[in-house]
mmCIF file of C-alpha atoms in Angstrom:
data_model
loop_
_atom_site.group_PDB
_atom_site.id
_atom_site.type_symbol
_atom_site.label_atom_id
_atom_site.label_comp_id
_atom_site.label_asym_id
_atom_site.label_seq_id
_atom_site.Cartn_x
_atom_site.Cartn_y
_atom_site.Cartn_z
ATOM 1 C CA UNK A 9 -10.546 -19.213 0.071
ATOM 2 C CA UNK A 10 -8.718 -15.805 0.798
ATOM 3 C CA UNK A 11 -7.786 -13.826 -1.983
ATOM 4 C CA UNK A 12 -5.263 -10.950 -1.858
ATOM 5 C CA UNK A 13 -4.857 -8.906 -4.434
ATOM 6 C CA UNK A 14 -2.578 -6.171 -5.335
ATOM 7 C CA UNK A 15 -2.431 -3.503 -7.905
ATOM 8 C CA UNK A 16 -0.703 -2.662 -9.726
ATOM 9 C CA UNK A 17 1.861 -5.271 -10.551
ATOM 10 C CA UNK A 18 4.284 -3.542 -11.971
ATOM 11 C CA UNK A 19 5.165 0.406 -11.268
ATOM 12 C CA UNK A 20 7.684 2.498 -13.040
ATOM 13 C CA UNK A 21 8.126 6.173 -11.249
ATOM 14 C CA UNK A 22 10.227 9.174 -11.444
ATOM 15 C CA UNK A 23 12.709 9.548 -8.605
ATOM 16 C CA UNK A 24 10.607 12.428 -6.588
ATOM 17 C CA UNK A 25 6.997 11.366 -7.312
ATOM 18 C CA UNK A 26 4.488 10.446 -5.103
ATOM 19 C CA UNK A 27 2.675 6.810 -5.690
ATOM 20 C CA UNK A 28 0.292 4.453 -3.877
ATOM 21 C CA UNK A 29 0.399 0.535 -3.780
ATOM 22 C CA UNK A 30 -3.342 -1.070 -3.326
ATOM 23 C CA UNK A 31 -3.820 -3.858 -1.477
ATOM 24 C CA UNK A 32 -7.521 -5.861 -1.282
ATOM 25 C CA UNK A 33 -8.159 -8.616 0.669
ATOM 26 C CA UNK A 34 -11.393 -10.626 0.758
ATOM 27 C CA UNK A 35 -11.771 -11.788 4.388
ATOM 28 C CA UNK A 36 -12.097 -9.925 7.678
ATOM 29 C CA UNK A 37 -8.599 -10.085 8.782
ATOM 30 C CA UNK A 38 -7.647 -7.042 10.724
ATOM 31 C CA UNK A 39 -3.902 -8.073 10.529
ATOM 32 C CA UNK A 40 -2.352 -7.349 7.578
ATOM 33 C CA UNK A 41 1.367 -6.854 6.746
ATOM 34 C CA UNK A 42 3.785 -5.377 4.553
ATOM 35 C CA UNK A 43 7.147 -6.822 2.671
ATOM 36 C CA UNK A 44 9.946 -5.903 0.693
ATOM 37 C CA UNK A 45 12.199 -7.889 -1.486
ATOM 38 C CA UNK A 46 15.392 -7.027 -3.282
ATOM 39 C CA UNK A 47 16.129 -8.999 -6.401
ATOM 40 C CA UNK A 48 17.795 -12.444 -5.416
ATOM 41 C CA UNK A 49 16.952 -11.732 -1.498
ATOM 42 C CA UNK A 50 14.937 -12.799 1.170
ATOM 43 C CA UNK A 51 11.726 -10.596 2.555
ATOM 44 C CA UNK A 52 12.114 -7.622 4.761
ATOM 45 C CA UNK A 53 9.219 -6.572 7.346
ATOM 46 C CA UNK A 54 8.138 -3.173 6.229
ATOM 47 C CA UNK A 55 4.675 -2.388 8.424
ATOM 48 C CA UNK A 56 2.259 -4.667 10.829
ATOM 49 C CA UNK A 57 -1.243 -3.209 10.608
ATOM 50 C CA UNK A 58 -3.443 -4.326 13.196
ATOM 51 C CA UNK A 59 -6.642 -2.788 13.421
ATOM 52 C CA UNK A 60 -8.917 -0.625 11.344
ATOM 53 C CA UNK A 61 -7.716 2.739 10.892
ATOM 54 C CA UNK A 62 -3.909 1.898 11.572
ATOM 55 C CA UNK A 63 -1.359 3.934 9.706
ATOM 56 C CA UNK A 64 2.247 3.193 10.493
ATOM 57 C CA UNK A 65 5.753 5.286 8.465
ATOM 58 C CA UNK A 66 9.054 4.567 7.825
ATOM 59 C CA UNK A 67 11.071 7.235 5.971
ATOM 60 C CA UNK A 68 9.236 7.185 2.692
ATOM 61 C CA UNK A 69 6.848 4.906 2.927
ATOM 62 C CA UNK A 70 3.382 4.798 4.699
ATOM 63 C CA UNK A 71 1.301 2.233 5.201
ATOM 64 C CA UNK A 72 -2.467 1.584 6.414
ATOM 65 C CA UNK A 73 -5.289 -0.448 7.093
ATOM 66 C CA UNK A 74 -8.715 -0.260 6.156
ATOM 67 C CA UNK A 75 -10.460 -3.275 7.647
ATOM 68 C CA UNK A 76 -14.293 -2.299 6.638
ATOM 69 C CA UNK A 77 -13.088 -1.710 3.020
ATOM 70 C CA UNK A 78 -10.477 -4.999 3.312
ATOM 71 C CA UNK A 79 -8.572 -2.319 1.982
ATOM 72 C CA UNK A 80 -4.176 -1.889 2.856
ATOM 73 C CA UNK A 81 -2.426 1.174 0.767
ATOM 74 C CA UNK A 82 1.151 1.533 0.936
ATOM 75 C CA UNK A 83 1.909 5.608 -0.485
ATOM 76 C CA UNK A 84 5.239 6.581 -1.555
ATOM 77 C CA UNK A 85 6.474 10.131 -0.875
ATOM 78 C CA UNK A 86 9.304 11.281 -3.675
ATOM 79 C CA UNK A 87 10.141 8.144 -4.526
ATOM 80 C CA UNK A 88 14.430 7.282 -4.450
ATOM 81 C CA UNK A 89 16.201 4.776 -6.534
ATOM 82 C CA UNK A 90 16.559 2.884 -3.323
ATOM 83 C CA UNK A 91 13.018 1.983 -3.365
ATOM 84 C CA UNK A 92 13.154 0.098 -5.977
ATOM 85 C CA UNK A 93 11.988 -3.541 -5.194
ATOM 86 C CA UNK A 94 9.133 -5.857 -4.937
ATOM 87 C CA UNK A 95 6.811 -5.034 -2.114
ATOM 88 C CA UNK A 96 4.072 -7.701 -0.529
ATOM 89 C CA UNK A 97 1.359 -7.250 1.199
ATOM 90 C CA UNK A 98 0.462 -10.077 3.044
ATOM 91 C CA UNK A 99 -2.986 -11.062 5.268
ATOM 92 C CA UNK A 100 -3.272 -13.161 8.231
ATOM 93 C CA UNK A 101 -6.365 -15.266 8.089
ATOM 94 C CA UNK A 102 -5.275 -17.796 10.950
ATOM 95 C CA UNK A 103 -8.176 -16.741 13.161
ATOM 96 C CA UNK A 104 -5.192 -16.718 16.113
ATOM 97 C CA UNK A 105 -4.323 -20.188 15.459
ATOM 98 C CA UNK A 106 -2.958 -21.620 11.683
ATOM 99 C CA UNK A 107 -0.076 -18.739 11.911
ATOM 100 C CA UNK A 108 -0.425 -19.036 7.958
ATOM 101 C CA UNK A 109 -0.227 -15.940 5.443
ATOM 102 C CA UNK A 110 -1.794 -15.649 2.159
ATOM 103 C CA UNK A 111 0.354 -12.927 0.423
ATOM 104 C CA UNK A 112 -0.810 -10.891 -2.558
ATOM 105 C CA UNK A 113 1.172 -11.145 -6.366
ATOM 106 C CA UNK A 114 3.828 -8.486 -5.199
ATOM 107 C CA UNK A 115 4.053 -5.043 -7.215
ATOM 108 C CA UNK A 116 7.836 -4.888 -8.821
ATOM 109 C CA UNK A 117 8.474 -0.885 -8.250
ATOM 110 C CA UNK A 118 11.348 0.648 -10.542
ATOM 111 C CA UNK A 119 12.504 3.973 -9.418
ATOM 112 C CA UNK A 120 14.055 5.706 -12.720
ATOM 113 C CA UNK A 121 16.399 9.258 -12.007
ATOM 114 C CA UNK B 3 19.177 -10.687 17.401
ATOM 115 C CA UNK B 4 16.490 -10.890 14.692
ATOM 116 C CA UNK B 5 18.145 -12.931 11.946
ATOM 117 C CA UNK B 6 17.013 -16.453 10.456
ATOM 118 C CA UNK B 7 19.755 -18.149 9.102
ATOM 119 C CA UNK B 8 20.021 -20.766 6.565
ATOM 120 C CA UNK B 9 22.244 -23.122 5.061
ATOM 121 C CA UNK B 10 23.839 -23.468 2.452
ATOM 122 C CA UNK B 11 22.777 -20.238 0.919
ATOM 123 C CA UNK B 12 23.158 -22.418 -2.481
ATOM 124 C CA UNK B 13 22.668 -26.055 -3.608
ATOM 125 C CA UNK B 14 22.565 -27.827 -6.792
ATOM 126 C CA UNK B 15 21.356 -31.567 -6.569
ATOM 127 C CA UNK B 16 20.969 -34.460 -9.364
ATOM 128 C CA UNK B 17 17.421 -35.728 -9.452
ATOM 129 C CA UNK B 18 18.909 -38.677 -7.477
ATOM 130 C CA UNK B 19 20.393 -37.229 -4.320
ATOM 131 C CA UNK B 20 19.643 -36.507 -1.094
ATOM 132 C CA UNK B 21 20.386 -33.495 0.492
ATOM 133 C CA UNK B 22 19.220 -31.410 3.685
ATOM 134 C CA UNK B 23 18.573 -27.635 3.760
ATOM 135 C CA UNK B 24 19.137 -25.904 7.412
ATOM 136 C CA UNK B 25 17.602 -23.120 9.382
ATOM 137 C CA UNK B 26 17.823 -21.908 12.599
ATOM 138 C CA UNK B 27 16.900 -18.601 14.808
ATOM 139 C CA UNK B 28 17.486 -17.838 18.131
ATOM 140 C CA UNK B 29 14.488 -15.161 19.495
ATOM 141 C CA UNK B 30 13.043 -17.666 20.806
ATOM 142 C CA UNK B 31 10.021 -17.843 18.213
ATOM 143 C CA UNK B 32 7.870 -21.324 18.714
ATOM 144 C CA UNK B 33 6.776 -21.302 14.874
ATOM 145 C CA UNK B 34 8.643 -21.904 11.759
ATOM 146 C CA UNK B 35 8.013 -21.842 8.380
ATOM 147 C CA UNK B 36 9.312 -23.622 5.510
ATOM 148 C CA UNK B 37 8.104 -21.531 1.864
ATOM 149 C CA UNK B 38 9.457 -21.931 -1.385
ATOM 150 C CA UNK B 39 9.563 -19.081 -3.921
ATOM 151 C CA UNK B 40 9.923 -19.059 -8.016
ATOM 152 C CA UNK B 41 11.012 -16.229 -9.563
ATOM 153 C CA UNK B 42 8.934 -13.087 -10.155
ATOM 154 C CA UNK B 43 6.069 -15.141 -7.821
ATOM 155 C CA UNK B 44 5.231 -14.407 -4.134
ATOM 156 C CA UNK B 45 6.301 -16.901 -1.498
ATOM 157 C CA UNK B 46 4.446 -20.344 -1.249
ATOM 158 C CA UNK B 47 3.959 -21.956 2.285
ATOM 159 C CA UNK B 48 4.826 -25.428 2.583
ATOM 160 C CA UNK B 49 5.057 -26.271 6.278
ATOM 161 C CA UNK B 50 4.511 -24.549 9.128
ATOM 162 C CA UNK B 51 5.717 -25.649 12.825
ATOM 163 C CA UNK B 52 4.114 -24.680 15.801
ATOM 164 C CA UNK B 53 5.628 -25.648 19.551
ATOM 165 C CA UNK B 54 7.936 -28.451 17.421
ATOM 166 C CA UNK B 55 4.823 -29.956 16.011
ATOM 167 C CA UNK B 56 3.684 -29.956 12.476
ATOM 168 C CA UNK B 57 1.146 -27.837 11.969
ATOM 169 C CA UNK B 58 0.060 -26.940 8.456
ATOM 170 C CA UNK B 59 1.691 -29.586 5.628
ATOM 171 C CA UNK B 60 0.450 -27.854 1.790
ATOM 172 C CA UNK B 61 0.196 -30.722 0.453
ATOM 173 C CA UNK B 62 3.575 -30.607 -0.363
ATOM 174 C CA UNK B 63 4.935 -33.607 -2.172
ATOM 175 C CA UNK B 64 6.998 -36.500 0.252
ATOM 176 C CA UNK B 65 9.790 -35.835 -1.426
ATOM 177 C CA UNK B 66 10.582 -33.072 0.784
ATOM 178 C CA UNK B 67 10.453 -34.064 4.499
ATOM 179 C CA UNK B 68 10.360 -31.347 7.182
ATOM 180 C CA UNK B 69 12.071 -32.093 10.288
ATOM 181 C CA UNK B 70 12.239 -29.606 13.542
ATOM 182 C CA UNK B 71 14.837 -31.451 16.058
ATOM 183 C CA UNK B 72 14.377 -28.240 18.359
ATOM 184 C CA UNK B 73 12.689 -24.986 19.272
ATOM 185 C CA UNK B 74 15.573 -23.240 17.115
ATOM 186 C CA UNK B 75 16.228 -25.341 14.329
ATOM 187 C CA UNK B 76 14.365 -26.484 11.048
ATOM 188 C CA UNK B 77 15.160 -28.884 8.102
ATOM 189 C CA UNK B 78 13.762 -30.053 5.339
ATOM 190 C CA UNK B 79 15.289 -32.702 3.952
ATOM 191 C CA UNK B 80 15.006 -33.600 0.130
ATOM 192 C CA UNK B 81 15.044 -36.952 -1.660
ATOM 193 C CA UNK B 82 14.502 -37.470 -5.821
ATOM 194 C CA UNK B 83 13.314 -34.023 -6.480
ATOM 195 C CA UNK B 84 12.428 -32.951 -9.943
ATOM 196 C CA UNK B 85 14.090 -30.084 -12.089
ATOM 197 C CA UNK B 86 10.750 -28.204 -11.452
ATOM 198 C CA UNK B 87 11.631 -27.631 -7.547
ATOM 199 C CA UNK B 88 14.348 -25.434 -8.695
ATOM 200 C CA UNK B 89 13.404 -22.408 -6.478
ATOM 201 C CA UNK B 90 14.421 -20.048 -3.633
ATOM 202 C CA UNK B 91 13.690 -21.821 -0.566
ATOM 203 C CA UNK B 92 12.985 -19.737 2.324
ATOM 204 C CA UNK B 93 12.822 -20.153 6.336
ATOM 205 C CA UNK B 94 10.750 -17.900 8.502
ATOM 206 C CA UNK B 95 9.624 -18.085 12.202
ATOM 207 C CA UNK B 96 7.202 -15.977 14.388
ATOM 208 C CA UNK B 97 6.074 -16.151 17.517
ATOM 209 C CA UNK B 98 3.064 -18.611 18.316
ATOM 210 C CA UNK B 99 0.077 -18.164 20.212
ATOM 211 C CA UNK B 100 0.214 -14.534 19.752
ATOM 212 C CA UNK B 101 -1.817 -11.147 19.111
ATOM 213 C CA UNK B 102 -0.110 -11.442 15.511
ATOM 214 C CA UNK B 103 2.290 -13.693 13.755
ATOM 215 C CA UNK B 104 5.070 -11.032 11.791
ATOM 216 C CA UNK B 105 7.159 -13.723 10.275
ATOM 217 C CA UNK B 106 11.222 -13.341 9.950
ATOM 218 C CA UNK B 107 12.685 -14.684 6.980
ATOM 219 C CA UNK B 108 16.151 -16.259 6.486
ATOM 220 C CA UNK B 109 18.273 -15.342 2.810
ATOM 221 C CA UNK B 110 16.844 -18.143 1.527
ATOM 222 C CA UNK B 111 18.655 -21.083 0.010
ATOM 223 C CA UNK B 112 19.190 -21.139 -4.010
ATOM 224 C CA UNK B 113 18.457 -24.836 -5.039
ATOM 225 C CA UNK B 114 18.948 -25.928 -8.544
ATOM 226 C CA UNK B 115 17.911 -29.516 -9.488
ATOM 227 C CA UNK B 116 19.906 -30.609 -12.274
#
């Protein structure tokens, strides 16, 4: 069974700071992806991470892949009160066919001024 | 256009009634999810879709019934549910047959069973 797990759960930061999200995976998926969630809201697509080595950014954030270590990190650069959310990372297992994703616990960030 | 939509966006049932909850998306994705989501708890699947067929059923209970009339649209209809299905339920597609499968997700509907 595929196990994804992130740490850490919960992450309180200074508006400013810098932060990484982990994100280990026990398969050899080399599709792994990344989600935000606003309290009461549906899940945004952040980052798709297809192959080993793959480092995508958006404003702030950066993700990227690790396949060999089953290893995803999503850094934060001077972290903004916008940030604050829950953030998924999420691995694709379906071997091209079962479409299904086995997402991690989520890591609830707070971003305090 | 890369929006899910669902309806209604809330829904409170008796343990008795029967109700339907609605998605649809039009970009022309041929797979589409069906997760439900307590609070402070990542997503869990509970049908998946593929080319109007169902593909993956999670052992979900029969008193929700999925239904996918078309390539656009997605139900799951909902009979004698217990308070404990209180949840967010959300809708997703992605394409099918595909290098990768990023998955679109609708607001969610709010369903409280009373």
């Amino acid at each position: 069974e595929l196990k994804v797990e992130q740490n850490p759960l919960f992450l309180s930061m200074q508006e400013g700071k810098n932060y990484t999200i982990y994100c280990n995976y026990s398969t050899t998926s080399d599709r792994l992806y990344w989600y935000r969630q606003d309290p009461g809201k549906s899940l945004e697509s952040l980052f798709v991470l297809l192959s080993n080595g793959a480092v995508k950014q958006e404003g702030r954030l950066m993700a990227s892949l690790d396949t060999k270590a089953r290893l995803s990190t999503l850094h934060i650069t001077a972290a903004v009160h916008d940030l604050s959310a829950t953030y998924f990372c999420a691995v694709d297992d379906s071997g091209g066919s079962n479409y299904k994703l086995t997402f991690g616990k989520g890591t609830l960030l707070t971003v305090n001024p | 256009d890369t929006e899910v939509t669902q309806t209604p966006k809330h829904l409170v049932m008796g343990m008795t009634n029967k109700k339907s909850l609605k998605c649809e998306q039009h970009m022309g994705h041929r797979a589409m999810y069906w997760y439900k989501q307590k609070a402070k708890k990542p997503p869990e699947l509970m049908f998946v879709y593929s080319y109007e067929k169902l593909s993956i059923n999670e052992s979900v209970p029969s008193r929700f019934s999925p239904e996918c009339p078309n390539s656009s649209l997605l139900n799951l209809h909902l009979h004698a549910l217990q308070p404990e299905d209180s949840a967010l339920y959300l809708c997703a597609s992605s394409q099918a047959h595909s290098e990768y499968y990023e998955q679109y997700f609708g607001p969610g509907t709010r369903l409280t069973v009373t």
